[in-house]
Each structure stands twice: as C-alpha cells, then as structure tokens.
XYZ file of C-alpha atoms in Angstrom:
538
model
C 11.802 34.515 6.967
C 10.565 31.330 5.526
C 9.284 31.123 2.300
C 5.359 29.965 3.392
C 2.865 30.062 5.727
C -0.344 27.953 5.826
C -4.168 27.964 6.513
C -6.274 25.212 7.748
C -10.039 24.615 6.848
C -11.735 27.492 9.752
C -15.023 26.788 10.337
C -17.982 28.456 11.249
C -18.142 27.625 15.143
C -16.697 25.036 17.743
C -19.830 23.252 17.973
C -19.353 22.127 14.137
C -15.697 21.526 14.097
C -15.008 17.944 15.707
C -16.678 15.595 13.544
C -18.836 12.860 14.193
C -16.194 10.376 12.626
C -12.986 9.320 13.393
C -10.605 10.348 10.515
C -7.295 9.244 9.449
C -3.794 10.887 8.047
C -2.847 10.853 4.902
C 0.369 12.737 3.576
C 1.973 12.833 0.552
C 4.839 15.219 -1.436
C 8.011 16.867 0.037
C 9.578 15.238 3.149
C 12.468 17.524 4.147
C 11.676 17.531 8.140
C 9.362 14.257 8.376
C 5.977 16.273 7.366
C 4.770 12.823 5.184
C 7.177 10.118 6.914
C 6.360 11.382 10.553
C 2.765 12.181 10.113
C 0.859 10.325 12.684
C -0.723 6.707 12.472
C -4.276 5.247 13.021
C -7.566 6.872 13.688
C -9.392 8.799 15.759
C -8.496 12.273 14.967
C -11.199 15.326 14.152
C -9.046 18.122 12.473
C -6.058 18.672 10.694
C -4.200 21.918 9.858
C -0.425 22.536 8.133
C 2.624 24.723 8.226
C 5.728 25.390 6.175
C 7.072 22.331 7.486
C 5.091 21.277 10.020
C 1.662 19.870 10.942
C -0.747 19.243 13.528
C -4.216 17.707 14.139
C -6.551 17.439 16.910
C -7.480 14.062 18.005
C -10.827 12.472 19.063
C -10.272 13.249 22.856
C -9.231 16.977 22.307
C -5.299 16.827 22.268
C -2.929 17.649 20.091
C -0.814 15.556 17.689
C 2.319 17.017 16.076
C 5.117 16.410 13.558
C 7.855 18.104 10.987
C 9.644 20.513 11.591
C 10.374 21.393 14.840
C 13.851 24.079 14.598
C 11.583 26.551 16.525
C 9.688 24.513 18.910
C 6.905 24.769 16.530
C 5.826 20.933 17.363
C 7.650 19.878 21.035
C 6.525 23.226 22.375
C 2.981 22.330 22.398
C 0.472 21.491 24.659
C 0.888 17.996 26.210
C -3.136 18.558 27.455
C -6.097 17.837 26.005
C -9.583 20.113 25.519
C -8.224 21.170 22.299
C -10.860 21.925 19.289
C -9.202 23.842 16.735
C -5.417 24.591 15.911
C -3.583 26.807 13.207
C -0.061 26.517 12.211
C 2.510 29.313 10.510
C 5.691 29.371 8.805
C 7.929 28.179 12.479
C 5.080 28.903 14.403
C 1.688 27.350 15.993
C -1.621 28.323 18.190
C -4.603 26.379 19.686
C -8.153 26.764 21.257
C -8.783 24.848 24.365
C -12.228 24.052 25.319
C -12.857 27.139 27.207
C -12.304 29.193 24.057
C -8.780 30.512 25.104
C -5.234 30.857 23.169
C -2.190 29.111 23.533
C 0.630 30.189 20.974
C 4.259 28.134 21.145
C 7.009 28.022 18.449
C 8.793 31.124 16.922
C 7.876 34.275 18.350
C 10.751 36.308 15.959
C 7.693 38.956 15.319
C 5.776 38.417 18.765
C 3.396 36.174 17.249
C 3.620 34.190 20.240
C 3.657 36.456 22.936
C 1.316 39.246 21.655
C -1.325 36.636 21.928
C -4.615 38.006 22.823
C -5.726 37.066 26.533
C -9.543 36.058 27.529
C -11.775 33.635 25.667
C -14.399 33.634 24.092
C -12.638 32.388 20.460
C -14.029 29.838 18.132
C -11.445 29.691 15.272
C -7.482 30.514 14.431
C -5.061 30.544 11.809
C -1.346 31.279 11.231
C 0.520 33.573 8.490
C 3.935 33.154 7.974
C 5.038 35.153 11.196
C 1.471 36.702 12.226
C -1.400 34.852 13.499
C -5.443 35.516 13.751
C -8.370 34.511 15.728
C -12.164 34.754 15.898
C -14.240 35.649 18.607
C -18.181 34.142 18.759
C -19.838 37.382 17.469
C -17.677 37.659 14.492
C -14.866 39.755 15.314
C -11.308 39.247 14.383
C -7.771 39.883 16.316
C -4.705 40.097 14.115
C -0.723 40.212 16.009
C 2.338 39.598 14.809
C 4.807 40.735 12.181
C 2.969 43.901 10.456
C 5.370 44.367 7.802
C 2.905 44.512 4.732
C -0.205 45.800 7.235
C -1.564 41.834 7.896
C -2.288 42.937 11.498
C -2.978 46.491 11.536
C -5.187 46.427 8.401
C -7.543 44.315 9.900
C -11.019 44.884 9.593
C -12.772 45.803 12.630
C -16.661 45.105 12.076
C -18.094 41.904 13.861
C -19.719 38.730 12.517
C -17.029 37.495 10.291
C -17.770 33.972 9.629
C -14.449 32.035 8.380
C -10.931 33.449 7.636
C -7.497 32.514 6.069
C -3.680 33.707 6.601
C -1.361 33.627 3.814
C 2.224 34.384 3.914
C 2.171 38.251 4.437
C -1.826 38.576 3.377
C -4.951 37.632 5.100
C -8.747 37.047 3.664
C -11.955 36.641 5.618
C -15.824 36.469 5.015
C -18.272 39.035 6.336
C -21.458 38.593 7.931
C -23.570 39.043 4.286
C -21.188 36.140 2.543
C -18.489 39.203 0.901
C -14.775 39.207 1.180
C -12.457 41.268 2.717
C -8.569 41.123 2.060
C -6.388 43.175 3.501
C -2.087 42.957 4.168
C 0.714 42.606 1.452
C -1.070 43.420 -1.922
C 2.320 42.891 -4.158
C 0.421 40.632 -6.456
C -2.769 42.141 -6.332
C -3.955 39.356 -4.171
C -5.936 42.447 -2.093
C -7.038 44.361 -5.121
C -8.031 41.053 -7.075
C -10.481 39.737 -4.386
C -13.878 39.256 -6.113
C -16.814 41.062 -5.208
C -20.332 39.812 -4.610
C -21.637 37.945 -1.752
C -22.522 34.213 -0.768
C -18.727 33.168 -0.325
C -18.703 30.376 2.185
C -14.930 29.403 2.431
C -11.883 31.148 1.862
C -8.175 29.875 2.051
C -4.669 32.060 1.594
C -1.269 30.191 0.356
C 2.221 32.279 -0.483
C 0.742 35.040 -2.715
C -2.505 34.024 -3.805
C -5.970 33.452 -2.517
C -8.976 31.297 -3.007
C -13.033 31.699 -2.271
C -15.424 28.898 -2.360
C -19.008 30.221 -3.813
C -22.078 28.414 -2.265
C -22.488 26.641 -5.879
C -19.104 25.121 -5.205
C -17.240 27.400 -8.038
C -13.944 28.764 -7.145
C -12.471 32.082 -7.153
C -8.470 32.241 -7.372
C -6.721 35.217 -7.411
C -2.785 36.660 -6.913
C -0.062 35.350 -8.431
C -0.424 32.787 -10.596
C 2.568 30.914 -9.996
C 3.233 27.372 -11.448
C -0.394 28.314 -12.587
C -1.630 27.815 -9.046
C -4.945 30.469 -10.453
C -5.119 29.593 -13.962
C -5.342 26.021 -13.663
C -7.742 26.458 -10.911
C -10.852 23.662 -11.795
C -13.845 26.038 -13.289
C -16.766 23.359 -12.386
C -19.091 23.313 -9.328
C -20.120 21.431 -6.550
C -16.599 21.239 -4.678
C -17.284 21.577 -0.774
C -13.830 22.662 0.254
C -10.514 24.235 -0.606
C -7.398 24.719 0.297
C -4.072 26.476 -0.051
C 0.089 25.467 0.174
C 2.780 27.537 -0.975
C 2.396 27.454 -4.525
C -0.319 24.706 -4.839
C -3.998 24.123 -3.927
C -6.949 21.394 -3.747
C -10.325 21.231 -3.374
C -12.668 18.539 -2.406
C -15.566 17.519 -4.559
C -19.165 16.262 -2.708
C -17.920 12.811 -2.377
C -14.577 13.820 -0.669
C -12.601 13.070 -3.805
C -9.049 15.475 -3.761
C -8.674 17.789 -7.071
C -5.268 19.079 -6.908
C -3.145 21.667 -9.233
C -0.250 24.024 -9.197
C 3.225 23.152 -8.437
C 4.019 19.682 -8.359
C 8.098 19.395 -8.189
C 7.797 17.035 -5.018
C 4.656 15.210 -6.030
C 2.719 17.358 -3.822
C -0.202 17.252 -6.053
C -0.126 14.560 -8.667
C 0.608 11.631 -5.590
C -2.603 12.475 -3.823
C -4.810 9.864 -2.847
C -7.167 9.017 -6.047
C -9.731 7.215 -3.219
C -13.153 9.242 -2.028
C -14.312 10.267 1.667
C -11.907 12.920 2.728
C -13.326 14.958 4.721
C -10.221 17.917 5.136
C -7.579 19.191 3.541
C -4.357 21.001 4.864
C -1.565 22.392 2.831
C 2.409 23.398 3.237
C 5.128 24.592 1.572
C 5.972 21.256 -0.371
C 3.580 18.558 1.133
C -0.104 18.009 1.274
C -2.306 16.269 4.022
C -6.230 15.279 4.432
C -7.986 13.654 6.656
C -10.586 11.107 5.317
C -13.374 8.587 6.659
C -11.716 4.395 7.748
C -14.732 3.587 5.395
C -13.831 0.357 3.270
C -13.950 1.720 -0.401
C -13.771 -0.998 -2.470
C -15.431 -3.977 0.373
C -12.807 -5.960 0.638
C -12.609 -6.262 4.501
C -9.958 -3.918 4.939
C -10.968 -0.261 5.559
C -8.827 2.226 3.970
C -6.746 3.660 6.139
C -4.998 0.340 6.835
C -4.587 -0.638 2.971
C -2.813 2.242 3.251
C -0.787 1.881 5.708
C -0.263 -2.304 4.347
C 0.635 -0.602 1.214
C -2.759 -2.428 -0.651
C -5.270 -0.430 -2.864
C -8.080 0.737 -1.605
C -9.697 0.613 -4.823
C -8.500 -3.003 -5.402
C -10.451 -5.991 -4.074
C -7.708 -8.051 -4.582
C -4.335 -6.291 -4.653
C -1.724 -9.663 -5.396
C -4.626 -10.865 -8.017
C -3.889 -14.001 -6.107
C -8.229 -14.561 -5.868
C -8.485 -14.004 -2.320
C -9.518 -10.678 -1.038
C -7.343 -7.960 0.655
C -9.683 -8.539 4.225
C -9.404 -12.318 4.358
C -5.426 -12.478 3.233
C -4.780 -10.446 6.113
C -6.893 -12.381 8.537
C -5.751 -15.333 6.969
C -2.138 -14.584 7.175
C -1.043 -14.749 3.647
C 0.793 -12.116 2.246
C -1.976 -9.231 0.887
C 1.171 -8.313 -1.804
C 2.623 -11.378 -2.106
C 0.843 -14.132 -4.924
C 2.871 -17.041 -3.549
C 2.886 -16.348 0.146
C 5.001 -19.446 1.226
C 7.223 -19.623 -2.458
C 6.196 -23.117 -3.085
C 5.528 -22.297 -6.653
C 1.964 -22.233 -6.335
C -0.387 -18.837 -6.028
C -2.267 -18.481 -2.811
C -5.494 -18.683 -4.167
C -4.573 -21.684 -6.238
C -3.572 -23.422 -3.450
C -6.484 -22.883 -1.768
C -8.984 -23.977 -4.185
C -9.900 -21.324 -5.800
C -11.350 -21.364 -9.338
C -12.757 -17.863 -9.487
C -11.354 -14.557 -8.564
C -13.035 -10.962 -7.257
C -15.531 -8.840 -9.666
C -14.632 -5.629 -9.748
C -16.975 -2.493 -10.141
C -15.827 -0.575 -13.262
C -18.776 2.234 -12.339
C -17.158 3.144 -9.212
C -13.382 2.684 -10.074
C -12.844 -0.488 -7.974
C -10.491 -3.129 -9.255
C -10.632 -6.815 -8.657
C -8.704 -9.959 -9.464
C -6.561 -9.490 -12.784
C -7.139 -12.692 -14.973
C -4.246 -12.543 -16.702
C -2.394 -12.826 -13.633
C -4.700 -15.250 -11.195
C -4.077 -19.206 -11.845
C -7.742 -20.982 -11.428
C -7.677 -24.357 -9.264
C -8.600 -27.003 -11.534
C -9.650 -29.123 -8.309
C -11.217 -27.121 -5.936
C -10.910 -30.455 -3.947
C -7.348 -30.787 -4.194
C -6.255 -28.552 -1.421
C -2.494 -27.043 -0.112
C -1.865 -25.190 2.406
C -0.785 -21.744 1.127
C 1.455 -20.839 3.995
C 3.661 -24.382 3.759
C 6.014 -25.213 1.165
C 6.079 -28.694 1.490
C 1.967 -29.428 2.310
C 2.971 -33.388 2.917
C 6.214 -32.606 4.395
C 8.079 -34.894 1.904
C 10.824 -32.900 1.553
C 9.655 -31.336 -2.120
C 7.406 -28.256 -2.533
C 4.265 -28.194 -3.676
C 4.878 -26.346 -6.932
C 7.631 -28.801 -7.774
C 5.022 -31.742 -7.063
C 2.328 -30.079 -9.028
C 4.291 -29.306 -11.974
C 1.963 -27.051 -14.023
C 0.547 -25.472 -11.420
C -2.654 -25.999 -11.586
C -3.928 -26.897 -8.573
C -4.901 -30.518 -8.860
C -2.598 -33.326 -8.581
C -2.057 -34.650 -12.354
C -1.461 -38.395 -11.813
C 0.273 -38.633 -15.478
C 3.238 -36.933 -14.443
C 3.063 -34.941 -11.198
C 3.702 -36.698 -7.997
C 0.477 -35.998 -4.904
C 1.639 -32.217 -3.086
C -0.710 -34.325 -0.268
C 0.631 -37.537 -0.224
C 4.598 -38.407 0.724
C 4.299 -42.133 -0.274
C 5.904 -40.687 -4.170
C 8.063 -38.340 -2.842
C 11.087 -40.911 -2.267
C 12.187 -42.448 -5.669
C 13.226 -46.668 -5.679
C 12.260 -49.361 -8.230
C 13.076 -52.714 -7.907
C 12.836 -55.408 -9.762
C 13.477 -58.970 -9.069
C 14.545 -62.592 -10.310
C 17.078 -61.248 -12.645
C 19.671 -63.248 -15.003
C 23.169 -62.173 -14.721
C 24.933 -61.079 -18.340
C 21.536 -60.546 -19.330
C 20.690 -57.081 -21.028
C 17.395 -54.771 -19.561
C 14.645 -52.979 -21.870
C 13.240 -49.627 -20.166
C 10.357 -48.417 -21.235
C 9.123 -45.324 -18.594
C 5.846 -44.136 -19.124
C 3.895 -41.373 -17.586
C 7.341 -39.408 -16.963
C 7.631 -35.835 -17.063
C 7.319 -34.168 -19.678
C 10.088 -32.412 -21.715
C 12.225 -33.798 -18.378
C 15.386 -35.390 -18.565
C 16.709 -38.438 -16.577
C 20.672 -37.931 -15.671
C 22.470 -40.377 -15.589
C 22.158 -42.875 -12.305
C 23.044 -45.753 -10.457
C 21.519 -49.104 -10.468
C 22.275 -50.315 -7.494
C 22.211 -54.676 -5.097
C 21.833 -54.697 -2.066
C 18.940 -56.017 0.847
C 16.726 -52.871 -0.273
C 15.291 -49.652 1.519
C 14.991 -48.339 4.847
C 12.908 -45.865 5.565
C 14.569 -42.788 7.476
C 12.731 -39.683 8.698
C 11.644 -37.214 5.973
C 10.178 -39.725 3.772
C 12.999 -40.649 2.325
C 14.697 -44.119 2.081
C 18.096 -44.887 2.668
C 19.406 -47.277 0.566
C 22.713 -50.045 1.835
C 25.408 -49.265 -1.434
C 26.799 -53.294 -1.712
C 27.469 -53.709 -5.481
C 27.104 -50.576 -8.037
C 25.775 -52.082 -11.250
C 26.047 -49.726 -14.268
C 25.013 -45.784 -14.790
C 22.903 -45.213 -17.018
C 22.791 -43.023 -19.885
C 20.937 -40.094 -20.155
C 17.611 -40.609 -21.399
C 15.425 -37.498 -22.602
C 11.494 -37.984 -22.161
C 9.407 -36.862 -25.215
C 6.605 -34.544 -25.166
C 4.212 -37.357 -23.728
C 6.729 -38.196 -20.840
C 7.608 -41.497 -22.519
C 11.151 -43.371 -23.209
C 11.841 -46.775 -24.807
C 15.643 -47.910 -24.820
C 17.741 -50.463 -23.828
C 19.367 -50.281 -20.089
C 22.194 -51.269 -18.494
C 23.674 -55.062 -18.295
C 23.130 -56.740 -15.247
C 26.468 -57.779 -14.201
C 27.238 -61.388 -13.850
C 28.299 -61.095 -10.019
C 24.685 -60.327 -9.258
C 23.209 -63.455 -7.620
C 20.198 -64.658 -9.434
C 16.630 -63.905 -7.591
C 18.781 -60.783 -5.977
C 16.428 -57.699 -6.174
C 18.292 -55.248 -8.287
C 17.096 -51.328 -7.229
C 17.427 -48.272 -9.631
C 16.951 -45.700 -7.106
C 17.240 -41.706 -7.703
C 15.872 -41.899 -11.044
C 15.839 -38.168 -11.420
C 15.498 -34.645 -13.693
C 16.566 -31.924 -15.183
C 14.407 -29.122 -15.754
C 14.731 -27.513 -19.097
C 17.657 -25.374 -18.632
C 17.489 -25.633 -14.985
C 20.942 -26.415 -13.453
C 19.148 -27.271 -10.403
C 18.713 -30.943 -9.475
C 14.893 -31.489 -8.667
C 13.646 -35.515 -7.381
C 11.406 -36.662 -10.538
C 7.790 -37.762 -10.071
C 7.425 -41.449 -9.394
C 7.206 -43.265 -13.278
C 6.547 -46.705 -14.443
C 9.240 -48.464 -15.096
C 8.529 -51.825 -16.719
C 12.056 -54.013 -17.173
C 12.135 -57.316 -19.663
C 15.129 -59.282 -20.569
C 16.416 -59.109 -23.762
C-alpha cells in the first residue's frame, strides 16, 4: 500500500464548482514521477485535485488533464472525453463526474475501488483515500467502497444532506447538514476521536493521519497526528477561505488567495510555494503541492503571472533584469526579460535604449521594481543603440567598447560614436616630412588609463577603403615601431617618436595606422578611439 492518499477542495454543488475564471498550474516540491515537471501548461482550467503521485484537473471545456505517476493507469486510464466537473484522486487510483452526474473510476482497483463504483447519477462531488473512494449525491448522502480495512467504507454515516467531505489515507471526514463533523475509519491517532465538536464548519480536508476543519470565521481546526508538526504549527488566525491536506503537510489560503503552508518540508513542498496572491485552489500529495490561481498581472508589468512563471520572471518584480525596461515590453520587445545586456555589447538594455529612469516599485503591496544599484541611467536619452545589435554602426567594434564607460552617450573626449563608423578605422597621416628628421607626439583626448602598443609607421600611396569600415593599407616601406606609450589619467601623452628614415621621399605622406590599446590588464587587443595626433619636427 502506498504511503498517502489525497483530497481535493469538494464543494458544495456542481453549479459552484467551475469557476468563472480561467486558472493556471502551479507545482512545486517532490518530483519523483513528473507531479511538478509534468504538470500541465497554460490556462484555462477550473479545478484541480492531487494524489500520492499523481494529479489531475478539469479544464475550461469539461475534460480531463493528467500527469505523475501513472504505474497503475492512474493517469493514461482516464477519460479521453469531456463533460467532466469534478475529479478526485487516491494513492494509485482516480474517479470523475461527468456532466450527467455519473462515476467513472480508472487506475488501481487492488481493493475494488474501481469496480465497486456506485452506478446511477445523480452525484455532485468525489474524493479518493488511499485505496477507497467516496461520493455525494444532491440531497446530501454519501457512498463509501473500497478497501474497508480500518471501517472507511462501512462506517459511513448514513443520514442525508452532507455538504462537503474529505478522504485521508485509511480515515474519512465530512460536514453535516447543521455545519458539525463526522469522522469515521482508522482512528490510530485519534484523528476520529479528536474531531472537534460544534457546528458552522464549512470545509474539511484529510491527509495521511490527520485532519483539518475550516470554521466560518476562517480559524482552523487540526487534529491526528502531529507529524513534522503538521497540527501544532497549524496558523491560529482567521479569515483563511480554504485548506488543504498532503501526506504530512497542509496549506490554507488567506482572502486574497495568498498560500500559508506548514508541516513537512524535506522536498520543498512547503517553503517553495508561490509567495504571489490570487490562488484560487489548493491540492496536496505525498511530497508535492499544486494550486490553481487567477493569469491576473500582479505587479502591472504587462506580463500576467502565469507566464512570468513559466519565463522564469517575478511576478512581484516590475522589472526582473533591473535593466529599466519592464518585464511586458522586454518580452514584446524581444530583449531578454533575464538578461541586462541582451545582445553582450557591453551596454544594459535599458541604457541602450535611452533610458534615464527605471520602474517604481510598490513597497505596500510587495512589488519590486528596478534595483538602482544595478540599472545604468542613459546620460543622453538622445544618444540611442540598438539593444539587440552589438555593433549599432556595424563598424566592426561593439557598442560597449565604443562607449567606454558605459554611459549611454557618446563621450567625444575619448570614446569613439557607437552610431557613427567614420572613427571606427584607425589612420593618421601626416605630410611634407624631412627625412633624418626626428617627430614630437603629443596625443590628446586618448583613452584614459589606455595603453598604446607598440606599432608601425608605415609609406606608402595611403588607404583604401574595404567593406566593414575598415581601410586597407599598401605595406611599401616600414618606418620605425614605436615604443609603448602609456596615456595618463586625462588620456594625454607627450614624447618624442620615431625618426623618419632618410629613404622616405620628401612631401611623401607618412601613415601611423593601428594606433591601438590595451585595456588595463586585458590581454585582449581592442582598436583605440580615434585621438589627436599633432606631429612637429624636432
């Protein structure tokens, strides 16, 4: 026998039990069979119940959805129809209502929980035990079959007007007519004996060996065994408007459909629940948890919740990269909603697209927006890249290596123009030189903190332009390297340069081309900025 069985959240009548709204999955905790990783995508459904392993919910249009565990035909045995409005599921086993209030049972019938299904119709509500299974009819009255080992079935109470009910492992709870409860079935840790008296009980749910009662002030009543604390550190305010029960853990939801959770945790089955508002049900299993919850757009950022999730954003975060540009328009947009740099050009999205200010948040409700310690402000919300192109001017060097510091704007003391592929290409000439005469650099409005390697001045009849931007230079006569020169803190240099040779034909235009830098302990070669380069005989 497996170790669990599960409830789902029973309500009152069919009418009530598909939802106006479409709903959404969520899972989260143990994943042994595919109960979180298999659960089912999208929107649309109306109910949601669990197993041991196993779960099913009820879509929109009446027919089932199913995943887990399926060693018993629990899940592939089921209906492929539609008409469905409620379905419970067992330790290995599972049952449905169609629209003309009749049961279908599939999955392990070990105890003839299957095939000892009750005939007719007339039923508005089931759930599942571990290897026994119950239903409601409309004026109240319950049907109990199945294994009978610790009296689940035959102890059944046989008035009418029952109102909700729950099936734990090998124990069974329901709500009479004036509000009271009635246990009955496997009393080994008093969770029979325990139940509490009094009347105006509106919900009731049954996990492994305890039981739970929701009052019509939204208290709740726990009771059984208190394993992993699963009664004591039941919550002791009001106002909660549902419960439910796993193996060894439980949750509740309070009025605005936020999930309180407690008991055992060893596969994050309570502490990873969603800490986002507007569920609207709650199913529980041996190890995992599920819910079902509104596609409402928590925190307005475009997105509704349900596909942050499934993007892997934050519903409670306006901006989830802290790049300055919401969740809704990165993902219409195209840039990545978890990614600050979307095309790794150096420069944040948001930066790149002019951005000087990120997203409030809204402290009051929870909702997180751009982190300032992490967004870059545009310092020209003129100057313009284009966020998913490395190279914006297609000069052949990205737009964070153009705009140095990142900024945003193009910094014409030592950046070269992200927009502009006219300073990509590096070449200086100068012209009407004296042979065995010595040069004087000065460079101004380098780099700063760069370094310029050593390179070639170079004769010859000058530059053609080749594709790229670049310009292709004709080698005839290498002059001298130069030494190499390190750019102080204002991107300036003063110091003699190389000799021009005596071969060099006077009035020859002598090029120093590929005048370029070192980063700062960067072994990578990166094309300097264009720089001034005045050059005076000595």
């Amino acid at each position: 026998m497996k170790s669990i069985c599960l409830t789902g959240l029973l309500l009152a009548g069919f009418a009530t039990e598909i939802p106006a709204q479409h709903h959404a999955v969520v899972a989260w905790g143990g994943d042994q069979n595919g109960e979180v990783s298999t659960a089912p995508d999208g929107n649309g459904f109306a109910f949601i119940t669990s197993g041991d392993l196993h779960g099913f919910a009820i879509r929109f249009d009446g027919s089932l959805a199913g995943w887990g565990d399926d060693s018993f035909g629990q899940v592939s045995g089921s209906p492929k129809t539609g008409g469905f409005f409620h379905v419970g599921a067992g330790s290995a086993h599972s049952l449905a209502l169609r629209a003309a209030s009749s049961l279908v049972s599939w999955g392990d019938d070990s105890a003839g929980q299957v095939s000892n299904q009750p005939g007719g119709g007339g039923f508005v509500a089931v759930a599942a035990g571990g290897n026994f299974s119950l239903a409601r009819r409309t004026n109240g009255t319950l049907l109990a079959w199945g294994d009978n080992s610790n009296g689940q079935v035959s102890g059944k109470p046989s008035a009418t007007g029952f109102t909700a009910m729950a099936a734990g492992r090998t124990h069974a709870i329901a709500i009479a007519a004036n509000g009271s409860l009635i246990s009955w079935g496997d009393n080994s840790f008093l969770q029979v004996t325990d139940t509490p008296i009094g009347t105006g009980f509106l919900e009731v749910a049954a996990g492994n060996n305890f039981s739970m009662a929701l009052a019509s002030d939204g208290h709740i009543e726990a009771w059984g065994k208190d394993s992993f604390g699963v009664i004591s550190s039941a919550p002791t305010a009001t106002g909660f408007i549902k419960i439910a029960a796993g193996s060894d853990h439980a949750f509740a939801l309070t009025s605005n459909g936020t999930l309180i959770g407690w008991g055992r945790d060893s596969w994050l089955q309570v502490s990873q629940a969603p800490g986002f508002p507007n569920h609207t049900q709650i199913a529980l299993g041996n190890t995992h948890s599920f819910a079902l919850f509104t596609p409402s757009d928590t925190d307005g950022d475009g997105l509704n919740d349900d596909v942050e999730i499934g993007l892997g954003s934050d519903p409670l975060d306006r901006d989830s990269d802290d790049d300055g540009i919401s969740d809704g328009a990165e993902n219409v947009g195209g840039t990545g909603i978890l990614i600050l740099d979307s095309d790794s050009d150096g420069l944040q999205d948001g930066t790149e697209m002019g951005l000087t200010v990120g997203l409030d948040g809204d402290s009051l409700n929870g909702i997180l927006g751009t982190d300032p310690a992490i967004f870059v402000a545009d310092s020209n919300d003129a100057s313009t890249t284009d966020p998913l192109n490395p190279d914006s001017d297609g000069g052949g060097i990205k737009d964070g290596t153009e705009d140095f510091n990142r900024n945003g704007d193009y910094d014409a003391k030592f950046e070269t123009d992200p927009n502009a592929t006219s300073d990509d290409a590096l070449g200086f000439y100068i012209g009407n030189l004296v042979p065995n005469r010595n040069l004087q650099f000065e460079v101004r409005n380098g780099r700063k903190f760069a370094t310029l390697i050593p390179a070639y001045s170079l004769a010859g009849p000058g530059p053609t332009p080749i594709a790229g931007g670049f310009l292709d230079i004709y080698l005839s006569q290498p002059i001298q390297q130069l030494s190499a020169l390190t750019l102080d803190q204002n991107g300036n240099l003063s110091a003699p340069g190389p000799l021009v040779p005596g071969t060099t034909p006077i009035g020859l235009t002598v090029w120093f081309h590929a005048l370029e830098v070192y980063l700062p302990g960067n072994p990578a070669l990166r094309v300097s900025n264009a720089i001034e380069l005045n050059v005076s005989e000595n």
